[in-house]
Coordinates of C-alpha atoms and ligand atoms in Angstrom, one line a residue:
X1 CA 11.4 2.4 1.8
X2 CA 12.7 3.2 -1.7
X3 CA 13.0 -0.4 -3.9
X4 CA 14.2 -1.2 -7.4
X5 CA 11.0 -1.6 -9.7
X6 CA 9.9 -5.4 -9.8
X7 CA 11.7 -5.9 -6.3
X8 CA 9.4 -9.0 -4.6
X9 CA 9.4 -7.3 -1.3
X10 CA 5.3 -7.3 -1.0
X11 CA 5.7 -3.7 1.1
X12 CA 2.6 -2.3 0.0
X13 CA 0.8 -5.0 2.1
X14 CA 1.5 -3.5 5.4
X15 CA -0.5 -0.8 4.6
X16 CA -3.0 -2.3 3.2
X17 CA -3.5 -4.8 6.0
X18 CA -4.0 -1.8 8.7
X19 CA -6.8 -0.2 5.9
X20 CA -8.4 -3.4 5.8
X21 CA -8.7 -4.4 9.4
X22 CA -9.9 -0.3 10.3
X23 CA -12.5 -0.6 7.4
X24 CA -13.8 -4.0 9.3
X25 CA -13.9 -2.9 12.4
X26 CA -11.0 -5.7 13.7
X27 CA -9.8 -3.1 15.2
X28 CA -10.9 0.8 16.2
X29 CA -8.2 3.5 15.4
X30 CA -7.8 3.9 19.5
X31 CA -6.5 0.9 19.7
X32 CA -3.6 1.1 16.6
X33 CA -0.5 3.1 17.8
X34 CA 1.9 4.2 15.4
X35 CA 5.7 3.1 15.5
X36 CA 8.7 4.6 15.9
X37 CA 12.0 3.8 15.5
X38 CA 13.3 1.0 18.5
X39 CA 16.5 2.9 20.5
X40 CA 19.8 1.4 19.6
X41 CA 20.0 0.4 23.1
X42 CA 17.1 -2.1 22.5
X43 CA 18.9 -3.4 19.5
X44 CA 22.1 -3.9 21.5
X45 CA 20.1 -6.0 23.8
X46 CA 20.1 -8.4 20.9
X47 CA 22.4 -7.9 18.5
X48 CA 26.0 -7.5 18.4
X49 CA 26.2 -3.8 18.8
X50 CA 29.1 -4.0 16.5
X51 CA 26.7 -5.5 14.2
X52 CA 24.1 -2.8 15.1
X53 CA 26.4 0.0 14.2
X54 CA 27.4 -1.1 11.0
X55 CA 23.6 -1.6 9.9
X56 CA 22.6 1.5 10.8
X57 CA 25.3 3.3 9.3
X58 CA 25.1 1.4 5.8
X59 CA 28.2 -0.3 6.7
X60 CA 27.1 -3.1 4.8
X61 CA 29.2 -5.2 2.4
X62 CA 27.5 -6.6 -0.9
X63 CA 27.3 -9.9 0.1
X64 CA 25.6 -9.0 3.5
X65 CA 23.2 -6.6 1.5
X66 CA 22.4 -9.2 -1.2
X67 CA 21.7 -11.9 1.5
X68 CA 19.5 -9.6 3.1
X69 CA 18.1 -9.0 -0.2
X70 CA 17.1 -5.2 0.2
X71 CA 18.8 -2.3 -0.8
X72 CA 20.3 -0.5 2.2
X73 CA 18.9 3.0 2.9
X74 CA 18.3 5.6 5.7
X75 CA 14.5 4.7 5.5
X76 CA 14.9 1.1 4.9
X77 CA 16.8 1.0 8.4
X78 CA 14.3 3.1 10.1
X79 CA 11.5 0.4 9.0
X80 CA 13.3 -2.3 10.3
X81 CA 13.7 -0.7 13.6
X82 CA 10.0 0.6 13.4
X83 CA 9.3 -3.2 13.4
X84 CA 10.8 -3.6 16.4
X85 CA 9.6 -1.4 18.3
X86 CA 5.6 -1.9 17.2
X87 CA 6.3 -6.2 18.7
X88 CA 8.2 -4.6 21.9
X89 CA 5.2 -2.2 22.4
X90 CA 2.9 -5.5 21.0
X91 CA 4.5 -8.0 23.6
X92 CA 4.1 -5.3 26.7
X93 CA -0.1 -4.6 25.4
X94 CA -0.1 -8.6 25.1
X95 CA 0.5 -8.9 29.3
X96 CA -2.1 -6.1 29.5
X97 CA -4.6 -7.0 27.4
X98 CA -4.3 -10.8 26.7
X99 CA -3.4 -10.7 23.3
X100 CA -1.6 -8.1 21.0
X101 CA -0.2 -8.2 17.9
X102 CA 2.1 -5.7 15.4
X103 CA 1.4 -5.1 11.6
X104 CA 4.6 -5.8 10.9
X105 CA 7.7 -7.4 12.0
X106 CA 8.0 -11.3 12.3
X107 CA 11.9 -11.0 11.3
X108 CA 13.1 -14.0 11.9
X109 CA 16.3 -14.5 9.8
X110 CA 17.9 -11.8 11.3
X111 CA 20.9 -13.7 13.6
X112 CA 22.8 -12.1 16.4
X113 CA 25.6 -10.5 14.2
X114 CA 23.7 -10.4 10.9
X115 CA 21.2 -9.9 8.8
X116 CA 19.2 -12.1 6.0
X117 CA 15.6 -12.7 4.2
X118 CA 14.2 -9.1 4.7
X119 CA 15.2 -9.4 8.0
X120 CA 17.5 -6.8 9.6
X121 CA 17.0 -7.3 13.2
X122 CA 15.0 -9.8 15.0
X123 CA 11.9 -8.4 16.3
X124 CA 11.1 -11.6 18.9
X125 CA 14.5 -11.4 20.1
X126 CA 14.5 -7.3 21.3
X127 CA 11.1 -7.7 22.5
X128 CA 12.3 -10.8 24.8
X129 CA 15.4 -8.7 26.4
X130 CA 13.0 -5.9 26.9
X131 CA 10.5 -8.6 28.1
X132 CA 13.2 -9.8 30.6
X133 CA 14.6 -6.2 31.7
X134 CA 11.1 -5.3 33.2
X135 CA 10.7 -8.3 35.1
X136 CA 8.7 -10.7 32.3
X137 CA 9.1 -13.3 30.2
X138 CA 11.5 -15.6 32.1
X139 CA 9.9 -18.9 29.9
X140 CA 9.2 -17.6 26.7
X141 CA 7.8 -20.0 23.7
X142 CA 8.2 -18.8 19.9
X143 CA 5.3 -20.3 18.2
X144 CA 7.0 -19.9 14.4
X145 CA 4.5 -20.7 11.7
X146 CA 6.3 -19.1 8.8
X147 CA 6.7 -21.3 6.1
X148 CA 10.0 -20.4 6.5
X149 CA 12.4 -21.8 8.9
X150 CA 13.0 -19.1 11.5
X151 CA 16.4 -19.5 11.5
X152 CA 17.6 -16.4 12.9
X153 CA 15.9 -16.7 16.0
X154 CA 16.6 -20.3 16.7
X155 CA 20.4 -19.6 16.5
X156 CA 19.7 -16.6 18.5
X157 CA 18.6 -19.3 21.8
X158 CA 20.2 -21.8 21.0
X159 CA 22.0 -21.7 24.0
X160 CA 19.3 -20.7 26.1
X161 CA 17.2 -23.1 27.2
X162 CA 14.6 -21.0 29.5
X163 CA 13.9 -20.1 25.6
X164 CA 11.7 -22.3 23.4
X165 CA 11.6 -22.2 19.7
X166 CA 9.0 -24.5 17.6
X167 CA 9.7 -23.8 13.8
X168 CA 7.1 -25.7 11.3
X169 CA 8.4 -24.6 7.9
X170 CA 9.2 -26.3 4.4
X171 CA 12.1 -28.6 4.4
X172 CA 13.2 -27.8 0.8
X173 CA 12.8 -24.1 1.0
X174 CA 14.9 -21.3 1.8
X175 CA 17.0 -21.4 4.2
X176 CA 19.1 -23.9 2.7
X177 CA 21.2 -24.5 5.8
X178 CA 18.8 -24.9 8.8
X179 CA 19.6 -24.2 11.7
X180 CA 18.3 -26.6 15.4
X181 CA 15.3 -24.7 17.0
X182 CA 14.6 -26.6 20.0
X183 CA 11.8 -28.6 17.7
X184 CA 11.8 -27.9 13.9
X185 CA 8.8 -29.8 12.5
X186 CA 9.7 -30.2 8.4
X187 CA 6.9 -30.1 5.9
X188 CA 7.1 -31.8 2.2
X189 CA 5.9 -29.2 -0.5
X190 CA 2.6 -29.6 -1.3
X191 CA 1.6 -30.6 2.1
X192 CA -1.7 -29.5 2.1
X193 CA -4.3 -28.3 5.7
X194 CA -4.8 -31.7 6.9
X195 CA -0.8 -32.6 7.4
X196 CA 0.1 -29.5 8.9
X197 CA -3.0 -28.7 10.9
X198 CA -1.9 -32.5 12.3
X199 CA 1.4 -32.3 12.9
X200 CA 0.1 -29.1 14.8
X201 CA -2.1 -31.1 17.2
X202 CA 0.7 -33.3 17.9
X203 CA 3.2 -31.0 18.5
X204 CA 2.2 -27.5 19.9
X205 CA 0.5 -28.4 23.4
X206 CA 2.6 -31.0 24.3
X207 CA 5.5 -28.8 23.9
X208 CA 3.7 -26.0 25.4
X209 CA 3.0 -28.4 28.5
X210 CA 7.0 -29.3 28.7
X211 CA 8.5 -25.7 28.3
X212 CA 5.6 -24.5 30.4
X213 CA 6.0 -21.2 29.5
X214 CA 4.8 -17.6 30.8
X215 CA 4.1 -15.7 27.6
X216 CA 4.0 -16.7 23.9
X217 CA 5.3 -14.9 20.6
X218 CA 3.5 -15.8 17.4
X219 CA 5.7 -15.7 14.0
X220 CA 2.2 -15.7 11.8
X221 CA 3.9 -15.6 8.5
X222 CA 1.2 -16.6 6.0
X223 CA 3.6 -17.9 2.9
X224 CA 2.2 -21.6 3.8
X225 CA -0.7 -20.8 1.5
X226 CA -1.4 -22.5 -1.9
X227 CA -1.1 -18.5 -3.7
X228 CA 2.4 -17.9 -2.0
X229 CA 5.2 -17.3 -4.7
X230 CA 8.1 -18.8 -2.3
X231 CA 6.0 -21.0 -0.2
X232 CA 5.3 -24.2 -1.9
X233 CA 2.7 -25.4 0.4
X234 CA -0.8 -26.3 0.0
X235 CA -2.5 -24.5 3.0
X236 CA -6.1 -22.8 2.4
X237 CA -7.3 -19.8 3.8
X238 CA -9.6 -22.4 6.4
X239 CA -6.6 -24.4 7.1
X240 CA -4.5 -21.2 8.5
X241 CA -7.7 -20.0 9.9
X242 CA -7.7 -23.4 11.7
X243 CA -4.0 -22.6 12.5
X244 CA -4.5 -19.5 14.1
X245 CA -7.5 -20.8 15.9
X246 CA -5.2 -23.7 17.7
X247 CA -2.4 -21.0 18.6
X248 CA -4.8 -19.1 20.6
X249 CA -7.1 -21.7 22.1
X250 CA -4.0 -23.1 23.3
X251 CA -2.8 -20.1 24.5
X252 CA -5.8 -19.6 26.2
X253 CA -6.3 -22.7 27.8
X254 CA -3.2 -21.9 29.9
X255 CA -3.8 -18.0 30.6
X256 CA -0.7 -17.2 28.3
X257 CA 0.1 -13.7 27.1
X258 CA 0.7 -13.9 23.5
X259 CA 1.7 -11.2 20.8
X260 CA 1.3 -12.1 17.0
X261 CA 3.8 -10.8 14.0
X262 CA 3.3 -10.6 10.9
X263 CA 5.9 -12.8 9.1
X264 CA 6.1 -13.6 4.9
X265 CA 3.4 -13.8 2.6
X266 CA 4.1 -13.3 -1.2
X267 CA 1.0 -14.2 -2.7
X268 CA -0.1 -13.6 -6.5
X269 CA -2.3 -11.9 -6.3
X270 CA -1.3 -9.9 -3.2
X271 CA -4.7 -9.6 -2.2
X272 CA -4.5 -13.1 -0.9
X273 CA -1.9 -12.4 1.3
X274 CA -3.5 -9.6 2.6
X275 CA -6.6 -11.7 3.2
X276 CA -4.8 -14.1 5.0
X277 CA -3.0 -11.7 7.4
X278 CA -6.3 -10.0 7.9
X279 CA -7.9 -13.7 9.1
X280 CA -5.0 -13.8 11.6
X281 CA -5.8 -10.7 13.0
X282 CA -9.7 -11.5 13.4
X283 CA -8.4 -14.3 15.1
X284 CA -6.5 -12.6 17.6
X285 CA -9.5 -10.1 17.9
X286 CA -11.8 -13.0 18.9
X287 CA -9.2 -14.3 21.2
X288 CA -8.5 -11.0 22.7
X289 CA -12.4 -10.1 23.2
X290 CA -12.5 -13.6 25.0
X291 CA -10.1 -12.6 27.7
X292 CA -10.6 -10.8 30.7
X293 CA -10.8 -7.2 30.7
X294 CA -7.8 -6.0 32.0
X295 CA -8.7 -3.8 34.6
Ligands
ZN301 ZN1 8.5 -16.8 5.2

C-alpha cells in the first residue's frame, strides 16, 4: 500500500517476516497460503455494514482517516481485508492442525463502527462470526499481548460474555481512553521480563480455567520490546520468547485450538522487530509439531 515517505507504518516487515521464516525452515512454502481479500459479507458479520461501505469506498472523513493514521487507498483497503481473511483461514487450519497463525493482521483497534491505530477492521472479530457460523467457537478467549491495549476488540464483546478478552498492555500508552476488556492487566513503562512474564503466570490460566474456553486467538504484537519506538517497555527477546512459550503450553495443556496474529512492532532497527515476530512463529512451530497429527 502506497505511504507518504517517513510514514512509521513498519510495512516492509510483513514481507520480510514470511522471507525469514521460508529461509529457516519455520515453515515449508506448502504450508504458506496466500490471501485474498475477506468478502464484504464476512466484514458485515462484524462491522457495521454501514461502516463497511463507507471504508471501502474511501468514504472516510479526515478525522476518521488521521485517527486511523493511514492514507486511504484502493490497495490500502484490500490489505486490510487481506488481513482478515489470512486469521479467518488461520483460525479454521488452527482446529485442524492445532495451531495456526497469519503473517499479518492482529487489528485490534478497529471497533464495530470505526476504524483506528492501523487498524481498519478487526481481524479476531470476523474470524469469531465465521468461527460461530460453521458451528465453532462458542467460548472464545483473546489472549492480547500487544503492548497496546486492544481496545477495539474489547468494546467489540463487551456485551458478550461467551467472549473473553485478556489485554496486558502499557497503561500510559496509546490508547489514551481504554476501554474494559473483561481483564485488562496495566503495565508501568519500563516494566521489564520478570513483571510481565509474572503478572502472566498469575493471570492467564486461571482465567483460562474460569472462561473455559474452546479455542484461543493470540494478538502476538511484539511492541513490548526494549527496541520498540511506541512501546515503552523493557521486554527482551527471552522474555517474549518466555511469553509465547506460556501462551502455548497453556494452550496445550487444555487441547485448545489456537491461531496467532501478528500485532505491532516498531522497532529501531526494524530488524528487531522482525526477529521478534520470527521467535513467535518458531514458537508456534514447536507447539504445532507437538500436537497430534490431524488426521
Ligand atoms: Zn501495539
Amino acid at each position: 500500500m502506497p505511504l507518504p515517505p517517513g510514514h512509521p507504518f513498519p510495512i516492509e516487515k510483513y514481507r520480510a517476516l514470511r522471507e525469514q521464516l521460508l529461509a529457516e525452515g519455520v515453515v515449508v512454502p506448502a504450508e504458506v497460503a496466500l490471501s485474498e481479500p475477506a468478502p464484504v459479507s464476512w466484514l458485515e458479520q462484524a462491522h457495521d455494514p454501514s461502516w463497511v461501505a463507507r471504508a471501502l469506498a474511501g468514504g472516510l472523513a479526515r478525522e476518521e482517516e488521521r485517527r486511523l493514521g493511514l492514507p486511504w487507498s484502493p490497495a490500502m483497503v484490500t490489505r486490510a481485508r487481506a488481513a482478515v481473511f489470512g486469521t479467518v483461514e488461520a483460525a479454521f487450519a488452527a482446529l485442524e492442525h492445532g495451531v495456526a497463525g497469519n503473517l499479518a493482521g492482529g487489528t485490534h483497534h478497529a471497533f464495530f463502527d470505526r476504524g483506528e491505530g492501523y487498524c481498519l477492521f478487526n481481524d479476531h472479530a470476523v474470524a469469531i462470526a465465521r468461527l460461530r457460523a460453521a458451528g465453532h467457537a462458542a467460548r472464545p478467549f483473546i489472549v492480547d499481548l500487544d503492548v497496546h491495549q486492544g481496545n477495539g476488540t474489547a468494546a467489540l464483546f463487551a456485551g458478550d460474555p461467551t467472549v473473553f478478552t485478556l489485554s496486558f498492555h502499557a497503561r500510559a500508552n496509546y490508547p489514551l481512553r481504554k476501554e474494559r476488556s473483561r481483564l485488562d492487566v496495566e503495565l508501568e513503562d519500563g516494566s521489564g521480563d520478570a513483571t510481565f512474564l509474572g503478572l502472566l503466570d498469575h493471570h492467564l490460566e486461571p482465567a483460562l480455567d474460569r472462561h473455559a474456553p474452546d479455542f484461543v486467538l493470540y494478538q502476538a504484537g511484539v511492541d513490548a520490546h526494549e527496541h520498540d519506538r511506541l512501546g515503552r517497555l523493557r521486554l527482551s527477546h527471552a522474555g517474549l520468547a518466555a511469553r509465547d512459550a506460556r501462551v502455548f503450553a497453556a494452550c496445550e495443556a487444555r487441547g485448545l485450538p489456537v491461531v496467532v496474529t501478528l500485532g505491532g512492532g516498531y522497532g529501531r532497527p526494524l530488524e528487531s522487530t522482525i526477529e521478534a515476530h520470527a521467535q513467535v512463529f518458531r514458537a508456534a512451530r514447536a507447539a504445532r509439531d507437538r500436537r497430534p497429527a490431524a488426521c
